[in-house]
Coordinates of C-alpha atoms in Angstrom, one line a residue:
Chain A
M146 CA -117.2 67.9 56.9
S147 CA -119.1 70.5 54.9
K148 CA -118.1 70.9 51.3
V149 CA -118.4 73.8 48.9
V150 CA -119.1 72.7 45.3
V151 CA -119.1 75.2 42.4
M152 CA -120.9 74.6 39.1
T153 CA -118.9 76.5 36.6
S154 CA -118.2 76.5 32.8
G155 CA -116.8 79.8 31.5
K156 CA -119.4 79.8 28.7
G157 CA -123.0 80.7 29.2
G158 CA -126.0 78.7 28.3
V159 CA -124.4 75.3 28.7
G160 CA -126.6 74.2 31.7
K161 CA -125.0 75.4 34.8
T162 CA -128.1 76.5 36.6
T163 CA -130.0 73.4 35.5
T164 CA -127.1 71.3 36.8
A165 CA -126.9 73.3 40.1
A166 CA -130.6 72.7 40.7
A167 CA -130.5 69.1 39.7
F168 CA -127.3 68.4 41.6
G169 CA -128.5 70.2 44.8
T170 CA -131.8 68.3 44.7
G171 CA -130.0 65.0 44.0
L172 CA -127.7 65.5 47.0
A173 CA -130.7 66.3 49.2
L174 CA -132.6 63.3 47.8
R175 CA -129.7 61.2 49.0
G176 CA -130.1 62.5 52.5
H177 CA -127.5 65.2 52.6
K178 CA -128.5 68.6 53.9
T179 CA -127.8 70.9 51.0
V180 CA -128.1 74.6 50.0
V181 CA -127.9 75.9 46.5
I182 CA -126.6 79.5 46.2
D183 CA -127.2 81.7 43.1
F184 CA -124.1 83.8 42.3
D185 CA -125.5 85.2 39.1
V186 CA -126.3 88.6 40.7
G187 CA -128.6 90.6 38.5
L188 CA -129.6 87.7 36.3
R189 CA -131.5 85.7 39.0
N190 CA -132.6 82.4 37.5
L191 CA -132.0 79.6 40.1
D192 CA -135.1 80.3 42.0
L193 CA -137.2 80.1 38.8
I194 CA -135.7 76.7 37.9
M195 CA -136.3 75.5 41.5
G196 CA -139.8 76.8 41.6
C197 CA -139.5 79.2 44.5
E198 CA -139.4 82.6 42.8
R199 CA -142.5 83.8 44.5
R200 CA -141.1 83.2 48.0
V201 CA -138.1 85.4 47.7
V202 CA -138.1 88.2 50.2
F203 CA -134.4 88.7 51.2
D204 CA -131.5 87.5 49.2
F205 CA -127.8 86.6 49.2
I206 CA -126.7 90.3 48.7
N207 CA -128.9 91.4 51.6
V208 CA -127.2 88.9 53.8
I209 CA -123.7 90.1 52.6
N210 CA -124.6 93.7 53.3
G211 CA -126.0 92.9 56.7
E212 CA -129.5 93.9 55.8
A213 CA -131.0 90.5 56.6
R214 CA -130.0 87.5 58.6
L215 CA -129.1 84.3 56.7
S216 CA -132.1 82.5 58.2
Q217 CA -134.4 85.2 56.7
A218 CA -133.0 84.7 53.2
L219 CA -132.8 80.9 53.1
I220 CA -135.8 79.4 51.3
K221 CA -136.8 75.9 52.3
D222 CA -137.7 73.7 49.3
K223 CA -141.3 72.5 49.4
R224 CA -140.6 69.0 48.0
N225 CA -137.5 68.1 49.9
E226 CA -136.8 68.7 53.6
N227 CA -133.0 68.5 53.1
L228 CA -132.9 71.2 50.4
W229 CA -132.6 75.0 50.8
I230 CA -132.1 77.8 48.3
L231 CA -130.3 81.1 48.8
P232 CA -131.5 83.3 45.9
T233 CA -129.6 86.3 44.6
S234 CA -130.7 89.9 43.9
Q235 CA -132.1 90.8 40.5
T236 CA -131.5 94.5 41.0
R237 CA -127.9 94.6 41.9
D238 CA -124.7 93.6 40.0
K239 CA -121.6 91.5 40.5
D240 CA -119.9 94.3 42.4
A241 CA -122.1 93.6 45.3
L242 CA -120.1 90.4 45.9
T243 CA -117.1 90.9 48.1
K244 CA -114.6 88.2 49.1
E245 CA -115.1 89.0 52.8
G246 CA -118.9 89.0 52.5
V247 CA -119.1 85.8 50.6
E248 CA -116.7 84.1 53.0
K249 CA -118.8 85.2 56.0
V250 CA -122.0 83.8 54.5
L251 CA -120.2 80.5 53.4
N252 CA -118.7 80.0 56.9
E253 CA -122.2 80.4 58.4
L254 CA -123.6 77.9 55.9
R255 CA -120.8 75.5 56.6
D256 CA -122.0 75.1 60.1
Q257 CA -125.5 74.1 59.0
F258 CA -125.1 72.2 55.7
D259 CA -123.3 69.1 54.3
Y260 CA -123.1 70.5 50.8
I261 CA -123.0 74.1 49.6
V262 CA -123.7 74.2 45.9
C263 CA -122.6 77.5 44.2
D264 CA -124.2 78.3 40.9
S265 CA -121.7 80.4 39.0
P266 CA -122.5 83.0 36.4
A267 CA -120.8 82.7 33.0
G268 CA -117.5 84.4 32.2
I269 CA -114.3 84.7 34.1
E270 CA -115.0 88.0 35.7
K271 CA -115.8 88.9 39.3
G272 CA -119.0 86.9 39.7
A273 CA -117.5 83.7 38.4
I274 CA -114.3 84.2 40.5
M275 CA -116.4 84.8 43.6
A276 CA -118.4 81.6 43.0
L277 CA -115.3 79.4 42.6
Y278 CA -113.0 81.1 45.0
F279 CA -114.0 79.2 48.1
A280 CA -114.7 75.9 46.3
D281 CA -113.5 72.5 47.6
E282 CA -114.8 70.7 44.5
A283 CA -115.8 71.9 41.1
V284 CA -118.2 70.5 38.5
I285 CA -117.2 71.8 35.1
V286 CA -120.3 71.8 32.9
T287 CA -119.5 71.7 29.2
N288 CA -121.3 71.0 26.0
P289 CA -119.7 68.8 23.3
E290 CA -118.7 71.7 21.0
V291 CA -115.4 73.5 20.6
S292 CA -116.1 76.9 22.1
S293 CA -117.7 75.4 25.2
V294 CA -114.8 73.0 25.6
R295 CA -112.2 75.8 25.1
D296 CA -113.9 78.0 27.8
S297 CA -114.1 75.1 30.2
D298 CA -110.4 74.6 29.7
R299 CA -109.9 78.2 30.6
I300 CA -112.0 78.0 33.7
I301 CA -110.1 74.9 34.9
G302 CA -106.9 77.1 34.6
V303 CA -108.6 79.8 36.6
L304 CA -109.6 77.3 39.3
Q305 CA -106.0 76.1 39.4
S306 CA -104.6 79.6 39.8
R307 CA -107.1 81.9 41.4
S308 CA -109.1 79.8 43.8
R309 CA -108.5 80.1 47.5
R310 CA -107.0 76.6 47.6
A311 CA -104.6 77.6 44.8
E312 CA -103.6 80.9 46.5
K313 CA -103.0 79.3 49.8
G314 CA -101.1 76.3 48.4
M315 CA -103.7 73.9 49.8
E316 CA -104.7 70.6 48.1
P317 CA -106.1 71.7 44.7
V318 CA -109.9 72.0 44.0
K319 CA -111.2 68.5 42.9
E320 CA -112.4 68.7 39.4
H321 CA -115.3 66.8 37.8
L322 CA -116.4 67.0 34.2
L323 CA -120.1 67.0 33.3
I324 CA -121.0 66.9 29.7
A325 CA -124.5 68.4 29.2
R326 CA -126.7 68.6 26.1
H327 CA -125.1 65.5 24.5
D328 CA -127.0 64.4 21.4
A329 CA -125.9 61.0 20.2
E330 CA -127.4 61.6 16.8
R331 CA -125.6 64.8 16.2
V332 CA -122.3 63.3 17.4
K333 CA -122.9 60.5 14.8
R334 CA -123.4 63.1 12.1
G335 CA -120.2 64.9 13.1
E336 CA -122.0 68.0 14.3
M337 CA -120.9 67.5 17.9
L338 CA -117.6 66.5 19.5
K339 CA -117.3 62.9 20.7
V340 CA -117.0 62.3 24.4
E341 CA -113.5 60.9 23.8
D342 CA -112.5 64.1 22.2
V343 CA -113.8 66.3 25.0
L344 CA -112.0 64.1 27.6
E345 CA -108.8 64.2 25.5
I346 CA -108.8 68.0 25.5
L347 CA -109.9 68.6 29.1
A348 CA -108.2 65.6 30.8
I349 CA -110.2 65.6 34.0
P350 CA -112.4 62.8 35.4
L351 CA -115.8 62.4 33.8
L352 CA -118.7 62.6 36.2
G353 CA -121.6 62.1 33.8
I354 CA -123.1 62.7 30.4
I355 CA -126.5 64.4 30.3
P356 CA -128.4 63.7 27.1
E357 CA -130.1 66.6 25.3
S358 CA -133.7 66.2 26.3
Q359 CA -137.1 68.0 26.1
S360 CA -137.7 67.1 29.7
V361 CA -135.0 69.6 30.8
L362 CA -136.9 72.5 29.2
K363 CA -140.3 71.2 30.4
A364 CA -138.9 70.8 34.0
S365 CA -137.5 74.4 33.9
N366 CA -140.8 75.8 32.8
V367 CA -142.7 74.3 35.7
G368 CA -139.9 75.0 38.2
M369 CA -139.1 71.5 39.0
P370 CA -135.4 70.3 38.9
V371 CA -135.2 67.7 36.1
I372 CA -133.6 65.2 38.4
M373 CA -137.0 64.7 39.9
D374 CA -138.3 63.5 36.6
E375 CA -137.2 59.9 37.1
G376 CA -138.7 58.8 33.8
S377 CA -136.5 61.1 31.7
P378 CA -133.0 60.1 30.5
A379 CA -131.7 63.5 31.6
G380 CA -133.1 63.0 35.1
R381 CA -131.6 59.5 35.4
A382 CA -128.3 60.8 34.1
Y383 CA -128.1 63.5 36.8
M384 CA -129.0 60.9 39.5
D385 CA -126.1 58.7 38.2
A386 CA -123.8 61.7 38.2
V387 CA -124.7 62.6 41.8
G388 CA -124.1 58.9 42.8
R389 CA -120.6 59.0 41.2
F390 CA -119.9 62.3 42.9
L391 CA -120.7 60.6 46.2
G392 CA -118.1 57.9 45.3
E393 CA -120.3 55.2 43.9
T394 CA -119.3 53.2 40.8
I395 CA -122.0 53.6 38.2
E396 CA -121.6 52.8 34.5
H397 CA -121.9 55.6 32.0
R398 CA -125.0 55.3 29.8
F399 CA -124.8 56.8 26.4
A400 CA -128.3 57.7 25.1
G401 CA -129.1 56.2 21.8
Q402 CA -126.1 53.9 21.7
A403 CA -127.0 50.2 22.1
R404 CA -123.6 48.7 21.7
R405 CA -121.1 49.2 24.4
G406 CA -117.8 50.1 22.8
L407 CA -114.3 49.7 24.0
F408 CA -114.3 53.2 25.3
Q409 CA -117.3 52.7 27.4
R410 CA -115.8 49.5 28.9
L411 CA -112.7 51.5 29.8
L412 CA -114.9 54.2 31.5
W413 CA -116.8 51.5 33.3
R414 CA -113.7 50.1 34.7
T415 CA -112.2 53.4 35.8
A416 CA -115.4 55.1 36.9
Chain B
M126 CA -86.0 63.6 5.6
G127 CA -87.0 66.9 7.0
V128 CA -89.9 68.9 5.7
E129 CA -88.9 72.5 5.1
A130 CA -91.2 75.2 6.3
R131 CA -92.9 77.2 3.6
A132 CA -91.4 80.6 3.3
P133 CA -92.3 83.4 0.9
K134 CA -90.0 83.6 -2.2
V135 CA -87.8 86.6 -2.1
D136 CA -86.2 87.9 -5.3
E137 CA -84.9 91.1 -3.9
P138 CA -84.0 92.1 -0.4
V139 CA -87.0 93.3 1.6
P140 CA -86.6 96.7 3.3
V141 CA -88.0 95.5 6.6
Q142 CA -88.4 92.2 8.4
I143 CA -91.0 91.9 11.1
R144 CA -90.4 89.5 13.9
G145 CA -91.8 88.8 17.3
G146 CA -89.5 88.7 20.2
M147 CA -89.1 88.9 24.0
V148 CA -86.9 91.6 25.5
T149 CA -85.3 91.2 28.8
S150 CA -85.7 94.4 30.8
I151 CA -85.1 95.8 34.1
I152 CA -88.2 96.3 36.1
L153 CA -88.4 99.2 38.6
R154 CA -91.2 98.8 41.1
I155 CA -91.7 102.3 42.2
R156 CA -93.1 102.8 45.7
D157 CA -92.8 106.6 46.0
P158 CA -92.3 108.4 42.7
K159 CA -91.7 111.7 44.4
S160 CA -88.9 110.6 46.8
Q161 CA -85.4 111.7 46.0
K162 CA -84.2 108.4 47.4
V163 CA -85.4 106.7 44.2
Y164 CA -82.5 108.3 42.3
T165 CA -79.9 108.1 45.0
M166 CA -80.6 104.3 45.4
L167 CA -80.5 103.9 41.6
A168 CA -77.2 105.8 41.3
D169 CA -75.8 103.5 44.0
R170 CA -76.9 100.3 42.2
I171 CA -75.7 101.6 38.9
A172 CA -72.3 102.3 40.4
Q173 CA -72.0 98.7 41.4
A174 CA -72.7 97.3 37.9
P175 CA -72.5 100.1 35.4
N176 CA -72.3 97.8 32.3
F177 CA -75.5 96.0 33.4
F178 CA -77.4 99.2 33.6
R179 CA -76.0 101.3 30.8
H180 CA -78.7 102.0 28.2
A181 CA -80.7 99.1 29.7
P182 CA -84.4 99.0 28.8
V183 CA -86.5 99.7 31.9
V184 CA -90.1 99.0 32.6
L185 CA -91.8 100.9 35.4
D186 CA -94.1 98.7 37.6
L187 CA -96.8 100.9 39.0
Q188 CA -98.6 98.2 41.0
D189 CA -97.9 99.9 44.3
L190 CA -99.2 103.3 43.1
A191 CA -102.8 102.5 42.4
D192 CA -103.9 104.8 45.2
A193 CA -101.0 107.2 45.1
P194 CA -101.5 110.9 44.4
P195 CA -100.9 111.9 40.7
F196 CA -97.3 112.3 39.7
N197 CA -95.4 113.4 36.6
I198 CA -94.4 110.3 34.7
A199 CA -92.7 112.2 32.0
E200 CA -90.4 113.8 34.6
L201 CA -89.7 110.3 36.1
G202 CA -88.7 109.1 32.6
R203 CA -86.4 112.1 32.1
R204 CA -84.7 111.5 35.4
L205 CA -84.1 107.8 34.6
R206 CA -82.6 108.8 31.2
Q207 CA -80.2 111.0 33.1
H208 CA -78.9 107.9 34.7
S209 CA -78.4 106.4 31.2
L210 CA -81.4 104.1 31.6
V211 CA -83.9 103.8 28.8
P212 CA -87.5 103.7 30.1
I213 CA -89.6 101.8 27.5
G214 CA -92.9 101.1 29.2
V215 CA -95.1 100.8 32.2
Q216 CA -97.0 97.9 33.7
N217 CA -99.8 97.5 36.2
G218 CA -100.8 101.1 36.0
T219 CA -104.3 102.5 36.5
E220 CA -106.2 103.9 33.6
E221 CA -105.1 107.5 34.2
Q222 CA -101.5 106.4 34.8
N223 CA -101.5 104.4 31.5
L224 CA -102.9 107.3 29.6
A225 CA -100.3 109.7 31.0
A226 CA -97.6 107.1 30.2
V227 CA -98.7 106.7 26.6
N228 CA -98.7 110.5 26.2
A229 CA -95.2 110.6 27.6
G230 CA -94.0 108.1 25.0
F231 CA -94.1 104.9 27.1
S232 CA -95.5 101.6 25.9
L233 CA -97.9 99.6 27.9
V234 CA -96.4 96.3 28.9
G235 CA -98.5 93.3 30.0
A236 CA -97.6 92.1 33.4
G237 CA -97.3 88.5 32.1
A238 CA -95.1 89.5 29.2
A239 CA -92.5 91.2 31.3
G240 CA -92.3 88.6 34.0
S241 CA -92.8 89.2 37.6
A242 CA -91.6 92.4 39.1
M243 CA -88.6 92.5 41.4
P244 CA -88.2 95.2 44.0
L245 CA -85.2 97.3 43.5
E246 CA -83.4 95.7 46.5
G247 CA -83.8 92.2 44.9
R248 CA -81.8 93.3 41.9
R249 CA -78.5 93.6 43.8
E250 CA -77.4 89.9 43.5
R251 CA -78.3 89.7 39.9
A252 CA -76.6 93.0 39.1
N253 CA -73.4 91.9 40.8
T254 CA -73.3 88.4 39.4
T255 CA -74.0 89.3 35.8
A256 CA -72.0 92.5 35.7
E257 CA -69.0 90.9 34.0
D258 CA -70.6 89.6 30.8
V259 CA -74.0 91.2 30.4
E260 CA -73.3 91.5 26.7
A261 CA -73.8 87.7 26.3
D262 CA -77.5 87.6 26.7
T263 CA -77.9 83.9 27.5
P264 CA -77.1 83.0 31.1
S265 CA -74.4 80.3 31.4
H266 CA -76.3 78.0 33.8
A267 CA -79.8 77.9 32.6
S268 CA -82.5 76.6 34.9
T269 CA -85.1 74.2 33.6
K270 CA -88.8 74.6 34.4
V271 CA -90.8 71.4 34.6
I272 CA -94.6 71.5 34.5
T273 CA -96.5 68.4 35.6
R274 CA -100.1 69.5 35.0
P275 CA -101.8 70.4 31.8
V276 CA -101.2 74.0 30.6
R277 CA -104.7 75.3 30.0
S278 CA -106.2 77.8 27.6
G279 CA -105.2 81.3 28.8
Q280 CA -102.3 80.2 30.9
Q281 CA -98.8 81.2 30.1
S282 CA -95.6 79.6 31.2
Y283 CA -92.2 81.1 30.7
A284 CA -88.9 79.4 31.4
R285 CA -86.6 82.4 31.8
G286 CA -83.1 81.5 30.8
G287 CA -83.7 77.8 30.4
D288 CA -85.7 74.9 29.0
L289 CA -89.4 74.3 29.5
I290 CA -90.6 70.8 29.9
V291 CA -94.4 70.0 30.0
L292 CA -95.3 66.5 31.0
G293 CA -99.0 66.8 30.1
L294 CA -100.9 68.4 27.3
T295 CA -100.9 72.0 26.3
S296 CA -104.3 73.3 25.3
A297 CA -105.3 75.6 22.5
G298 CA -105.0 79.1 23.7
A299 CA -102.1 78.3 26.1
E300 CA -98.7 79.8 25.6
L301 CA -95.3 78.2 26.3
I302 CA -92.3 80.4 26.2
A303 CA -88.7 79.5 26.9
D304 CA -85.4 81.1 26.4
G305 CA -84.1 77.6 25.7
N306 CA -85.8 74.5 24.3
I307 CA -89.4 73.4 24.8
H308 CA -90.4 69.8 25.3
V309 CA -94.0 68.7 25.5
Y310 CA -94.7 65.1 26.3
G311 CA -98.4 65.4 25.5
A312 CA -100.2 67.1 22.7
L313 CA -98.9 70.6 21.8
R314 CA -102.0 72.6 21.0
G315 CA -101.3 76.2 21.9
R316 CA -98.3 78.4 21.1
A317 CA -94.7 77.4 21.6
I318 CA -92.1 80.1 21.6
A319 CA -88.5 78.8 22.0
G320 CA -85.3 80.7 22.0
A321 CA -87.3 83.7 23.2
C322 CA -84.2 85.8 23.8
G323 CA -82.8 85.0 20.4
D324 CA -81.2 81.6 20.8
A325 CA -81.3 80.2 17.2
G326 CA -80.1 76.9 18.4
A327 CA -83.3 76.3 20.5
R328 CA -85.7 73.5 19.5
I329 CA -89.2 72.5 20.1
F330 CA -90.1 68.8 20.7
C331 CA -93.5 67.4 21.1
R332 CA -95.4 64.1 21.1
S333 CA -98.2 65.3 19.0
L334 CA -97.9 68.5 16.9
E335 CA -101.2 70.4 16.9
A336 CA -99.8 73.8 17.7
D337 CA -101.5 77.0 16.6
L338 CA -98.1 78.7 16.3
V339 CA -94.5 77.7 16.8
S340 CA -91.6 80.1 17.0
I341 CA -87.8 79.9 17.4
A342 CA -85.8 83.0 17.9
G343 CA -88.5 85.2 16.5
N344 CA -89.1 83.1 13.3
W345 CA -92.6 81.9 13.5
Q346 CA -95.1 79.7 11.6
V347 CA -98.8 79.3 12.1
R348 CA -100.7 76.1 11.9
D349 CA -102.0 76.6 8.4
D350 CA -98.4 76.7 7.1
M351 CA -97.3 73.6 8.8
P352 CA -96.9 70.4 6.8
D353 CA -100.2 68.5 7.0
G354 CA -98.5 65.1 7.2
L355 CA -96.9 66.0 10.5
I356 CA -100.0 67.3 12.3
G357 CA -100.9 65.0 15.2
K358 CA -97.5 63.2 14.9
P359 CA -94.4 63.4 17.1
A360 CA -92.2 66.2 15.8
Q361 CA -89.3 68.4 16.4
I362 CA -88.8 71.9 15.2
S363 CA -85.5 73.6 14.7
L364 CA -84.1 76.7 12.9
K365 CA -81.8 76.5 9.9
D366 CA -80.8 79.6 8.0
E367 CA -83.7 81.5 9.6
K368 CA -86.2 79.0 8.3
L369 CA -88.2 76.7 10.6
I370 CA -87.6 73.1 9.9
I371 CA -90.4 70.8 11.1
E372 CA -89.6 67.1 10.9
P373 CA -90.8 63.9 12.5
L374 CA -89.0 62.7 15.6
P375 CA -86.8 59.7 14.7

């Protein structure tokens, strides 16, 4: 059964595209045939992060408009045979996305792939709604600070009311929380929210905590998803998150925290 | 011992008091503004329950008219007034329609604020059943609304004519509105507006008071004015002599 997974957040700059690239690559590394779609029409970034920007000829919008076949627009990753990228257009805007067009492309992708990862644009407008509308599962990417958490709360509400599953009264979209850019030192100094606080506000299951790391920026600059950097804490954290997403029990690691507190033990038990 | 809400000291009567409030209105979802049948159907309904309709506030729902040819909204309002209805606003209009409505003296009503629109036909039962005692604004048998999932930022939940019970948490930026009481069994973080139709006996109960704003029958208080000692604690809020009383749950 093919699954559509949306990476969404409400707020911009929290790490959606980084997460989509890492997550898609992680699923592919685990042997699942995966495609990552860029829904951020007009602000094309996914192909940069995934290092295939020079191979884009046709894009998602061309396929929606019937100007190209899906097979012409799909880009095969050079490093991983299970991974494909469907880039978006840089010259168009979000109005180029139509429910019917997106549905047609997703249905075609469902026949070929195990996982369809949708990289959502920021906001709660058309682009974001299109990215989440057909989702079966959602990874809510949030940073441990108040405005990001507030926006994530909002987008969870949108998922619960405006997704196809909500509109059709089907089983709700399964929600996962991914806390990105977590800096243990800044949390200690009180400059960032504690993981407990974020969980208390959002009240959805925690998929993983990605530590703030130089390796993320470095990986983006060379067009290699950070999950492939096995030596970096962020890469390992993404790999763990993918494992949990696939149903494995993996302990949450908190970067920079040696002692395992009561809270972590609780998480370990329920993860 | 209850902690009394802080209220401005008044030495002399103030000439105006400003309050928030919810107004129950009749919603007319117009499908064809140019059809004479609109008025004959209305006259027919009004004849069935004249007390219900007399001088009743009316909101025009234009959701079916997004693609309709332009029509004269001022004229529509005039015709409704002839039937002793009082058109107060429009909702779900297009930009041009809204502009025309504002020029004709209508207000713009948010779709959420006015509740869901009911087609004219759907009004029949309600008009018949409430025709006797429409003066009493509170329905005799209130329905309770129970919400089992968290109410998220940006979401609004309205228990029309009854109590609202939320089993989970209410996020900052969420809005709970009830004509009766509000119970929140998690943290109350957004806004809670009880007694929205003016019931001064309504109360708000919560397991952890972290609200941005609470209001009973139009008397409101913001977070900064709430007693510090009760923030994050189980609390109940009631109204006494037009003052909000916030006290710990026993």
